């Protein structure tokens, strides 16, 4: 215990040092050219020698806007190696899983700071609209840049969401953007964003979005005899998929000499129906959910000397969730959950030599969960994360290594049956490494070989540990170990219609061990206990290609292709291998062997056309890969057309989307029918 | 320009060809497995109802034919190809009355009524959150959790027993009982209903409701223990009632209530997941969670209903009981004395059915559907 206290004290000191030194080192630097434009700032970033040993997959700007996507989850489907669990509809839960390691191994960052959910560890990306998102990027392993918070080192895969940054054409003091989306599912979705330049160096933005949809759509189930004749065919309307949501966001962004800062607040309030599983004799469900999420966060980044750069992030978040099951044919439930999170982080980068940087990041986070559940353990968690990272460049070799120390202290009530037996403290500490290397074999060629190794774990969530009856306070963390080798080659052409062609290919092997899974418990029906008994081995290949062309008459064409092959085998129970139904080495639930996507985009003056296609191959809904558990492949074609024009100084844009063009009736998750062909109209006004 | 388009088309084609395309969903063809040699008694075979995990809509029906020794998996869909979404979600009980087979499908809120010989659907009886079924003189009696809702001030919902005319398949009456009633048994003009109170945690029910068949009204409550589950009557008028316990300090237990003496005559420290009466022998299987070892303790035994004592501590004699993860269903062939035990495994993957001879040696095993649980013999059990 004293050791842990000592470590804590040291690490807290490490957090404090930058604050202390900051006051002393502020010096006036003659204002150089104002870096008002973020892109400019980014360009500076890109030129840093070690930035991103392995680049991300990313979607941004017009490409992101032209994808027929409502939420972040819809857009993330276009990344290779990603599988999405989509329960359907406007308000349906959508969670993401990178390289089959499980949703809980995925970190999601919003403007540089991680979105937390200590309760179940899952971020519902369906809740995040693309309205205010400028760029989504995804990294396997971690963002291979060392100047980042310790939490950036703490997931097996990471998605970064970057909100729009205010930009002003010269002489303009404000931007006003009005958007209105409508279409199928009774969608009414207005939003407004105002960006205001407060001074040369400071700007602010306010963004509000309202979503209302009844969420109803037709779905069809049918079965045929083996000779192809119809057995049954039924069409019904998906009910209880309504949503009403309000999102408010405000931010202030500023630059100082050799630095930048931002402060923002986010509020999301929604009520939605949970459409539920469609089973025999039950074609409608009545469960409801309310969410209120608030967070405020700030970030400050400053170069304090030639050699030393500092970044400080801080956040407070409060989340409320209410789940109601009013269905009189089921157990009545009306549960409410409150979560609080406090987070502070510092990253300190020091340049030892011109080609050698080190970084020390220390994060502290505090989480609590309270609930109206009977005998709830009311857990509190203190997490201290410290990451030491170094980046080195030698000629055309770039290398990075990091080690992350995680120290977790949980406090909870011990309740056995209905007896309160005192308080429990669980302590946990572990160090986990990561190494990233890339090498450019030929000097003048944009061809890179790359490899990484990373070992990381995810903490058991509060639900895993303390959920009344199911939780198991003795759970250990769940580990993910990743090995990846790959290459990237980019060709730029100056004089042909082809502008550029970029290919990446990565092969990987992941092991998830001590996987936390539910096991049946005792005499009662459907009673479960969380246990560390799962093991999954994943072998996969991700291939991506991007093509950019400029045809005569200024027709620009961009294409993107992603393909993933994965085997994700269940190694949990070596005894379960009696016949073909055995789960041992079976492909785990909902992971297809083949999946991929393509995007084709053409623009000519103000006209844009976009085609996108998503393919998810055959899967099984559990690791017993028998015909009774088979799930069909699904694939959707989406089309959109847009026209942008100016009336005076006002920019107008209209977009029409047709999604699931061929009206495929499919399911991502068993018994959760997805929408068929649907439409959306988007009108935008930029003042 | 042309080559560009060609190139782009090739890219699309490449993705399209990477995996197979979507086909039609085909009616499931039952899978036949020869598991044993033919056996000829007046019992022709048995049906096994697989519950399927909640929300999976995977309640399935298997059939074992003694004359051929063939086990057939998942027969409902093929026998009833015009029924949308097949049998339903969570099969909870299975019984035969006359020429009809009744499957209680809990989360589909219905009782599926089929022809015993062909498994063809005759109709359905809609009972919300229905649990168990028994028959008496042309009527079916079904327990349900979904009685009237009361807010006083907390939400509570009592259960009921529904009375169903088996000729018309119409519900004719309801009798409100305790909270979350599970098994029921009909003895000497009375229905005994085990109330669980499973939704009332930690305020479990602890009574058996007694309903007078003639008036179809609750006339009495018998206090036994908390969270009651199963109730079976032997030929001496003794009710064997199991308590699930509270899953923490109170273990699952077995009680003997004598309906003639009107008192509890035995309390056995025997955990019960499921049980089966054969003559004077009560076969019990159990999985009980231990917070000490953090694992399920798997047990089985035979109790003599006359002496109220455990006469056999483990009826599986060849050590193969170690292969059973979650014993879930048990049935004894009254003629051959073969014992059938199902293993529900982890509830989401297919389970197994094991057949043991009366000597406790395993004869055969076969894969079933998900959560194999409820048996019913076809043919004459008394010979």
XYZ file of C-alpha atoms in Angstrom, chain A residues 42-55 144-147 303 306 309 349-358 390-400 436-440 448:
48
model
C -1.807 21.179 -39.011
C 0.719 21.556 -41.780
C 3.229 22.580 -39.163
C 2.241 19.456 -37.284
C 2.651 17.148 -40.232
C 6.182 18.331 -40.758
C 7.216 17.210 -37.326
C 9.674 14.399 -37.866
C 8.019 11.633 -35.848
C 4.408 12.490 -36.114
C 2.478 9.352 -36.787
C 4.813 6.512 -37.431
C 1.780 4.711 -38.750
C -0.839 7.025 -40.225
C 1.733 6.732 -32.968
C 2.606 10.199 -31.922
C 4.210 10.642 -28.539
C 2.959 14.077 -27.580
C 5.851 25.371 -26.591
C 13.086 25.098 -28.079
C 6.412 21.504 -25.096
C 7.542 16.591 -24.525
C 11.249 17.186 -24.371
C 13.528 17.191 -27.384
C 16.800 15.603 -26.410
C 18.413 15.673 -29.810
C 17.049 16.944 -33.083
C 15.816 13.456 -33.963
C 15.027 12.226 -30.502
C 12.045 13.237 -28.389
C 10.731 11.929 -25.121
C 10.076 8.180 -26.931
C 10.343 8.806 -30.637
C 13.506 8.481 -32.629
C 14.365 9.019 -36.255
C 17.443 7.701 -37.954
C 17.585 8.482 -41.645
C 14.476 6.862 -43.092
C 13.679 4.820 -40.004
C 11.071 6.101 -37.582
C 10.562 4.360 -34.296
C 8.506 4.916 -31.204
C 5.933 1.271 -33.477
C 8.447 1.215 -36.334
C 8.295 2.392 -39.909
C 10.946 2.350 -42.583
C 11.144 3.965 -45.975
C 6.870 2.610 -46.158
